[in-house]
Short mmCIF file of C-alpha atoms in Angstrom, two decimals:
data_model
loop_
_atom_site.label_atom_id
_atom_site.label_comp_id
_atom_site.label_asym_id
_atom_site.label_seq_id
_atom_site.Cartn_x
_atom_site.Cartn_y
_atom_site.Cartn_z
CA MET A 1 61.58 19.83 -8.14
CA THR A 2 62.31 18.64 -4.61
CA PRO A 3 63.14 14.91 -4.58
CA THR A 4 60.74 12.73 -2.61
CA ALA A 5 61.25 9.43 -0.85
CA ASP A 6 59.82 6.20 -2.22
CA PRO A 7 56.18 5.74 -1.23
CA PRO A 8 55.62 3.44 1.77
CA PRO A 9 54.64 -0.17 1.02
CA ASP A 10 51.03 -1.23 1.18
CA LYS A 11 49.82 -4.16 3.30
CA ALA A 12 50.98 -6.63 0.65
CA GLY A 13 54.51 -5.25 0.83
CA LYS A 14 54.29 -3.45 -2.52
CA PRO A 15 54.93 0.28 -2.86
CA GLU A 16 51.78 2.38 -2.96
CA LYS A 17 51.25 4.09 -6.27
CA ALA A 18 50.98 7.83 -6.08
CA GLY A 19 47.81 9.23 -7.55
CA LYS A 20 47.75 11.72 -10.36
CA ASN A 21 47.05 14.57 -7.91
CA SER A 22 49.23 13.31 -5.04
CA LEU A 23 49.98 16.03 -2.49
CA THR A 24 52.68 16.43 0.12
CA TYR A 25 52.60 18.32 3.41
CA LYS A 26 54.93 20.88 1.81
CA ASP A 27 52.42 21.44 -0.98
CA SER A 28 49.96 22.59 1.69
CA GLY A 29 52.45 25.11 3.04
CA VAL A 30 54.19 23.20 5.83
CA ASP A 31 57.91 22.55 5.35
CA ILE A 32 59.07 19.80 7.75
CA ASP A 33 62.64 20.14 6.48
CA ALA A 34 62.69 23.82 7.46
CA GLY A 35 61.54 22.88 10.94
CA ALA A 36 64.36 20.36 11.27
CA ALA A 37 66.85 22.94 9.99
CA LEU A 38 65.68 25.43 12.60
CA VAL A 39 66.19 22.90 15.39
CA GLU A 40 69.75 22.35 14.24
CA ALA A 41 70.39 26.10 13.94
CA ILE A 42 69.28 26.86 17.49
CA LYS A 43 71.02 23.98 19.30
CA PRO A 44 74.13 26.10 20.09
CA MET A 45 71.86 28.86 21.42
CA THR A 46 70.03 26.56 23.80
CA ALA A 47 73.32 25.00 24.91
CA SER A 48 74.53 28.46 25.95
CA THR A 49 71.70 28.68 28.51
CA ARG A 50 72.52 25.48 30.42
CA ARG A 51 72.61 25.70 34.19
CA PRO A 52 72.74 23.22 37.09
CA GLY A 53 69.70 20.98 36.79
CA ALA A 54 69.31 21.31 33.02
CA ASP A 55 71.72 19.24 30.99
CA GLY A 56 69.42 17.50 28.51
CA ALA A 57 69.81 17.84 24.75
CA LEU A 58 67.27 19.71 22.63
CA GLY A 59 64.98 17.62 20.46
CA GLY A 60 63.28 15.22 22.86
CA PHE A 61 59.55 15.03 23.47
CA GLY A 62 59.89 16.92 26.74
CA GLY A 63 62.44 19.01 28.60
CA LEU A 64 63.99 17.69 31.81
CA PHE A 65 65.06 19.53 34.95
CA ASP A 66 66.65 18.13 38.10
CA LEU A 67 65.66 20.20 41.15
CA LYS A 68 68.10 18.38 43.40
CA ALA A 69 71.01 19.19 41.07
CA ALA A 70 69.88 22.83 41.15
CA GLY A 71 70.42 22.88 44.90
CA PHE A 72 66.85 22.74 46.23
CA SER A 73 65.87 20.58 49.18
CA ASP A 74 62.18 21.33 49.79
CA PRO A 75 61.05 23.47 46.83
CA ILE A 76 57.73 24.97 45.83
CA LEU A 77 57.35 25.31 42.06
CA VAL A 78 55.98 28.51 40.53
CA ALA A 79 54.89 28.64 36.87
CA ALA A 80 54.20 31.59 34.57
CA ASN A 81 53.29 32.03 30.92
CA ASP A 82 52.89 35.12 28.78
CA GLY A 83 53.37 36.64 25.34
CA VAL A 84 54.47 40.03 24.07
CA GLY A 85 51.20 41.22 22.57
CA THR A 86 51.16 43.37 19.46
CA LYS A 87 54.82 44.30 19.94
CA VAL A 88 55.28 41.21 17.75
CA LYS A 89 53.53 43.04 14.91
CA LEU A 90 55.92 45.95 15.33
CA ALA A 91 58.89 43.58 15.07
CA ILE A 92 57.44 42.08 11.88
CA GLU A 93 56.79 45.49 10.34
CA ALA A 94 60.28 46.74 11.27
CA GLY A 95 61.92 43.52 10.04
CA ARG A 96 63.82 43.15 13.31
CA HIS A 97 63.45 39.90 15.21
CA ASP A 98 66.52 39.60 17.45
CA THR A 99 65.14 41.33 20.56
CA ILE A 100 61.50 40.21 20.72
CA GLY A 101 62.62 36.95 22.35
CA ILE A 102 64.14 38.91 25.24
CA ASP A 103 60.72 40.46 25.80
CA LEU A 104 59.14 37.02 25.80
CA VAL A 105 61.45 35.72 28.51
CA ALA A 106 61.21 38.93 30.53
CA MET A 107 57.44 38.85 30.72
CA CYS A 108 57.59 35.40 32.31
CA VAL A 109 60.66 35.50 34.55
CA ASN A 110 59.85 38.93 35.99
CA ASP A 111 56.52 37.46 37.07
CA LEU A 112 58.34 34.58 38.78
CA ILE A 113 60.80 36.70 40.73
CA VAL A 114 58.04 38.91 42.17
CA GLN A 115 56.86 35.80 44.00
CA GLY A 116 60.36 35.12 45.29
CA ALA A 117 60.96 32.23 42.88
CA GLU A 118 64.24 31.66 41.04
CA PRO A 119 63.54 31.06 37.32
CA LEU A 120 64.82 27.60 36.41
CA PHE A 121 63.81 26.85 32.85
CA PHE A 122 61.94 28.26 29.88
CA LEU A 123 60.04 26.90 26.88
CA ASP A 124 58.72 28.84 23.89
CA TYR A 125 55.91 28.43 21.37
CA PHE A 126 56.54 29.96 17.94
CA ALA A 127 53.63 29.91 15.47
CA THR A 128 53.98 31.24 11.92
CA GLY A 129 52.37 31.17 8.52
CA ARG A 130 55.56 30.21 6.67
CA LEU A 131 58.65 29.11 8.55
CA SER A 132 61.76 31.12 7.79
CA VAL A 133 64.79 29.46 9.36
CA GLU A 134 66.59 32.81 9.41
CA ILE A 135 63.78 34.65 11.22
CA GLY A 136 63.20 31.75 13.57
CA ALA A 137 66.87 31.66 14.49
CA GLU A 138 66.87 35.41 15.16
CA ILE A 139 63.88 35.04 17.47
CA VAL A 140 65.45 32.17 19.38
CA SER A 141 68.72 34.09 19.69
CA GLY A 142 66.76 36.70 21.64
CA ILE A 143 65.07 34.04 23.75
CA ALA A 144 68.47 32.55 24.59
CA GLU A 145 69.82 35.98 25.51
CA GLY A 146 66.85 36.56 27.81
CA CYS A 147 67.43 33.19 29.46
CA ARG A 148 71.10 34.00 30.02
CA GLN A 149 70.14 37.31 31.62
CA ALA A 150 67.67 35.53 33.91
CA GLY A 151 69.93 32.57 34.66
CA CYS A 152 67.40 30.02 33.43
CA ALA A 153 67.78 27.24 30.88
CA LEU A 154 66.02 27.08 27.53
CA ILE A 155 65.08 23.41 27.60
CA GLY A 156 62.63 23.12 24.72
CA GLY A 157 59.84 24.64 22.70
CA GLU A 158 57.46 24.15 19.82
CA THR A 159 57.41 25.52 16.28
CA ALA A 160 54.05 25.44 14.47
CA GLU A 161 53.74 26.30 10.77
CA MET A 162 50.09 27.15 10.09
CA PRO A 163 49.60 28.78 6.68
CA GLY A 164 45.82 28.77 6.99
CA LEU A 165 45.90 30.77 10.21
CA TYR A 166 48.80 33.20 9.78
CA THR A 167 49.62 35.22 6.68
CA GLY A 168 53.04 34.82 5.06
CA GLU A 169 55.84 35.12 7.61
CA ASP A 170 53.63 36.68 10.29
CA TYR A 171 54.14 34.97 13.62
CA ASP A 172 53.16 34.96 17.27
CA LEU A 173 55.03 33.91 20.38
CA ALA A 174 54.19 32.51 23.77
CA GLY A 175 56.56 31.71 26.61
CA PHE A 176 56.38 29.37 29.58
CA SER A 177 58.70 29.40 32.56
CA VAL A 178 58.99 27.52 35.84
CA GLY A 179 60.81 28.71 38.94
CA ALA A 180 61.23 27.48 42.48
CA ALA A 181 61.74 28.69 46.02
CA GLU A 182 62.34 26.81 49.22
CA ARG A 183 59.19 26.25 51.22
CA GLY A 184 58.49 29.35 53.32
CA ALA A 185 60.53 31.69 51.13
CA LEU A 186 57.81 32.76 48.70
CA LEU A 187 56.54 36.35 48.65
CA ASP A 188 52.77 36.77 48.72
CA GLY A 189 52.42 40.33 50.02
CA SER A 190 51.26 39.25 53.47
CA ALA A 191 54.31 40.92 55.07
CA VAL A 192 53.50 44.33 53.54
CA ALA A 193 52.76 46.83 56.32
CA ALA A 194 51.80 50.49 56.69
CA GLY A 195 54.93 52.64 56.64
CA ASP A 196 56.83 50.38 54.24
CA ILE A 197 58.80 52.22 51.59
CA VAL A 198 58.01 51.75 47.89
CA LEU A 199 61.08 51.59 45.64
CA GLY A 200 60.89 51.70 41.85
CA LEU A 201 63.38 50.21 39.39
CA ALA A 202 63.81 52.07 36.11
CA SER A 203 62.40 50.56 32.94
CA ASN A 204 64.06 50.50 29.51
CA GLY A 205 61.05 52.00 27.77
CA VAL A 206 57.58 50.79 26.90
CA HIS A 207 58.57 47.16 27.64
CA SER A 208 55.79 44.86 26.31
CA ASN A 209 52.45 46.47 27.12
CA GLY A 210 50.32 49.11 25.46
CA TYR A 211 51.54 48.51 21.92
CA SER A 212 48.08 48.54 20.38
CA LEU A 213 47.85 52.17 21.48
CA VAL A 214 51.44 52.91 20.45
CA ARG A 215 50.90 51.43 16.99
CA ARG A 216 47.72 53.47 16.55
CA ILE A 217 49.61 56.67 17.42
CA VAL A 218 52.31 55.73 14.89
CA ALA A 219 49.71 55.02 12.20
CA GLU A 220 47.63 58.15 12.81
CA GLY A 221 50.78 60.26 12.82
CA GLY A 222 51.80 58.87 9.43
CA LEU A 223 55.18 57.86 10.84
CA ALA A 224 57.53 55.31 9.30
CA LEU A 225 59.40 52.88 11.51
CA SER A 226 62.54 53.56 9.47
CA GLU A 227 62.60 57.30 10.21
CA PRO A 228 64.24 58.87 13.30
CA ALA A 229 62.21 58.49 16.49
CA PRO A 230 60.61 61.81 17.52
CA PHE A 231 61.74 61.17 21.11
CA GLN A 232 65.18 59.73 20.29
CA PRO A 233 66.49 61.07 16.94
CA ASP A 234 69.70 59.01 17.02
CA ARG A 235 67.65 55.79 16.56
CA THR A 236 64.97 54.76 14.12
CA LEU A 237 61.44 54.72 15.48
CA GLY A 238 61.27 50.95 15.00
CA ASP A 239 64.48 50.27 16.93
CA ALA A 240 63.53 52.64 19.74
CA LEU A 241 60.08 51.10 20.20
CA LEU A 242 61.56 47.59 20.10
CA THR A 243 63.90 48.25 23.04
CA PRO A 244 63.53 44.98 24.98
CA THR A 245 61.91 44.62 28.37
CA ARG A 246 64.36 44.84 31.25
CA ILE A 247 64.95 41.61 33.18
CA TYR A 248 65.26 42.28 36.91
CA VAL A 249 65.86 38.73 38.12
CA ARG A 250 69.52 38.68 39.13
CA ALA A 251 69.49 41.98 41.01
CA ILE A 252 66.37 41.07 42.95
CA GLN A 253 67.64 37.56 43.70
CA ASN A 254 70.79 39.06 45.19
CA ALA A 255 68.76 41.40 47.39
CA LEU A 256 66.41 38.61 48.46
CA ARG A 257 68.92 35.91 49.33
CA ASN A 258 72.55 36.76 48.69
CA ASP A 259 73.15 39.78 50.94
CA PRO A 260 72.75 39.48 54.73
CA SER A 261 72.02 43.21 55.00
CA THR A 262 68.88 42.89 52.85
CA GLU A 263 67.55 39.41 53.64
CA GLY A 264 63.97 39.69 54.87
CA ALA A 265 63.78 43.39 54.00
CA ILE A 266 61.67 42.97 50.87
CA HIS A 267 58.02 42.47 51.82
CA GLY A 268 56.50 42.45 48.33
CA LEU A 269 57.19 42.95 44.64
CA ALA A 270 55.08 44.02 41.68
CA HIS A 271 55.94 43.75 37.99
CA ILE A 272 54.49 46.84 36.28
CA THR A 273 52.92 45.45 33.12
CA GLY A 274 49.45 45.80 31.58
CA GLY A 275 47.26 47.83 33.90
CA GLY A 276 50.20 49.95 35.05
CA PHE A 277 50.41 50.98 38.69
CA TYR A 278 46.68 50.97 39.31
CA GLU A 279 46.17 47.29 38.52
CA ASN A 280 49.46 45.68 39.57
CA LEU A 281 50.24 47.22 42.96
CA PRO A 282 46.91 46.20 44.59
CA ARG A 283 47.79 42.56 43.85
CA VAL A 284 50.35 42.67 46.69
CA ALA A 285 48.40 44.87 49.14
CA PRO A 286 46.79 43.23 52.20
CA ASP A 287 43.25 44.32 53.10
CA GLY A 288 43.14 47.80 54.58
CA LEU A 289 46.36 48.98 52.94
CA GLY A 290 47.11 51.01 49.83
CA PHE A 291 49.91 52.90 48.12
CA ARG A 292 50.64 56.60 47.86
CA LEU A 293 53.11 57.40 45.10
CA ASN A 294 54.72 60.60 43.85
CA ALA A 295 54.94 60.75 40.06
CA LEU A 296 57.65 63.44 40.35
CA ALA A 297 59.96 61.10 42.27
CA TRP A 298 61.35 59.46 39.14
CA PRO A 299 62.26 60.75 35.66
CA ARG A 300 59.80 59.85 32.93
CA LEU A 301 61.46 58.60 29.78
CA PRO A 302 61.01 60.73 26.63
CA VAL A 303 59.04 57.97 24.89
CA PHE A 304 56.22 58.39 27.41
CA ASP A 305 56.11 62.16 26.94
CA TRP A 306 55.82 61.54 23.20
CA ILE A 307 53.01 59.00 23.64
CA ALA A 308 51.09 61.33 25.95
CA GLU A 309 51.44 64.34 23.64
CA ALA A 310 51.06 62.63 20.25
CA GLY A 311 48.13 60.52 21.40
CA GLY A 312 46.48 63.05 23.69
CA VAL A 313 46.63 60.44 26.46
CA SER A 314 45.74 61.68 29.94
CA ALA A 315 48.17 61.30 32.83
CA THR A 316 45.87 58.85 34.60
CA GLU A 317 45.47 56.76 31.46
CA MET A 318 49.24 56.76 30.95
CA HIS A 319 49.82 55.32 34.42
CA ARG A 320 47.00 52.80 33.92
CA THR A 321 48.40 51.56 30.60
CA PHE A 322 52.19 51.95 30.69
CA ASN A 323 55.03 51.57 33.18
CA CYS A 324 55.91 55.27 32.69
CA GLY A 325 59.55 54.63 33.57
CA ILE A 326 59.20 52.14 36.45
CA GLY A 327 59.28 48.49 35.43
CA MET A 328 59.43 46.86 38.86
CA VAL A 329 58.26 47.95 42.31
CA LEU A 330 59.63 46.73 45.64
CA ILE A 331 57.87 47.20 48.97
CA VAL A 332 60.56 47.19 51.65
CA ASP A 333 60.94 47.62 55.38
CA ARG A 334 61.53 51.31 56.14
CA ASP A 335 64.63 50.65 58.24
CA HIS A 336 66.29 48.66 55.45
CA ALA A 337 65.32 50.77 52.42
CA ASP A 338 68.80 52.28 52.13
CA ALA A 339 70.45 48.86 52.24
CA VAL A 340 68.14 47.49 49.55
CA THR A 341 68.75 50.56 47.40
CA ARG A 342 72.50 50.10 47.76
CA ARG A 343 72.35 46.40 46.89
CA LEU A 344 70.23 46.97 43.79
CA SER A 345 72.36 49.91 42.65
CA GLU A 346 75.51 47.79 42.92
CA ASP A 347 73.86 45.35 40.51
CA GLY A 348 73.26 48.07 37.94
CA GLU A 349 69.68 49.06 38.70
CA GLN A 350 68.45 52.66 38.84
CA VAL A 351 66.48 52.84 42.07
CA PHE A 352 64.01 55.55 43.10
CA THR A 353 62.04 56.03 46.31
CA ILE A 354 58.59 56.58 44.83
CA GLY A 355 56.14 56.31 47.72
CA SER A 356 54.98 54.42 50.77
CA VAL A 357 52.35 52.00 52.03
CA VAL A 358 49.46 53.78 53.77
CA PRO A 359 46.25 52.78 55.54
CA ARG A 360 43.35 52.49 53.11
CA HIS A 361 39.86 53.46 54.18
CA SER A 362 36.65 52.10 52.72
CA GLY A 363 35.89 53.58 49.32
CA GLU A 364 39.43 54.84 48.74
CA SER A 365 41.51 53.86 45.74
CA ALA A 366 44.20 51.29 46.44
CA VAL A 367 46.71 53.45 44.55
CA ILE A 368 46.96 57.23 44.78
CA ILE A 369 49.52 58.97 42.57
CA ASP A 370 50.34 62.56 43.41
CA GLY A 371 51.85 64.97 40.90
CA LEU A 372 50.06 63.72 37.80
CA ASP A 373 48.72 67.16 36.91
CA LEU A 374 52.01 69.02 37.32
#
């Protein structure tokens, strides 16, 4: 039996007597000691993400960040929050939890950089039915890795053990990130003009959208996550589908602000997430402008061919649901497209010229993709 502390004194200063059916919080399924153990286990991970402006210790009631210490003089803050959808369920079923945190960070920080904001700090929310310190630590290890990739600090978070809401060790995640840019340096798409070149940065795979469809295809095909992936036989299906979302922050930051040959060349950015090309590109298109893309201009990863064939998913639906091999889109000045491509390539990105910005007439789709039927 777990030892318990003496009961607190009553108003008269005498210890309260425990009733015959006295219950503890742990009896109801919530283990406070496990929560404290998790905090201790992840402290070295959070420390590894420190950056100028974030030097506070984990465990306070709120995370602190000093914008002046981070080098900003007149900043505008940009905030983003997101989750990873039913990819979490895939991680639970596969018993692999060390990469899902990278996805969580990626979905937030990639949304910050498309607005020209440098990600500064990150907080997570981890809710579970029964807290496993081991699983929690694996998840946070991925979050810390994502923060290191993005150059932002993990300054806090929340762990909620809710046995009445989640079953067993099932869990869900949410992430919150804040970035900043100097006043006047934000990207809002207003500079996008007809004739601009559209560049695409290669994705790592499915990233973190469309997993309800992916999981249905896996289930209807009677596939096991432990067997070789049909599209990548050297990896298990679970590992291949859990390939983490690519984080594009550092390469794009360098092109935006750290290379004189590319400063001012990027007119807009779009993170290709849920809704694919058809929903995300119009978010950065001024009135009267649209995008014409060529689906044959970049290689489609084998996982997307498998999804399309195994699920009988049409080409249009594929590009409306998935990134189909392009995780980030840049709209750049035509005269500087080569310089931007060079800068991004030097930072390890695979860059493809996938289309251009064109005039859009009334009634026309904002995004036209050629080559879908070939």
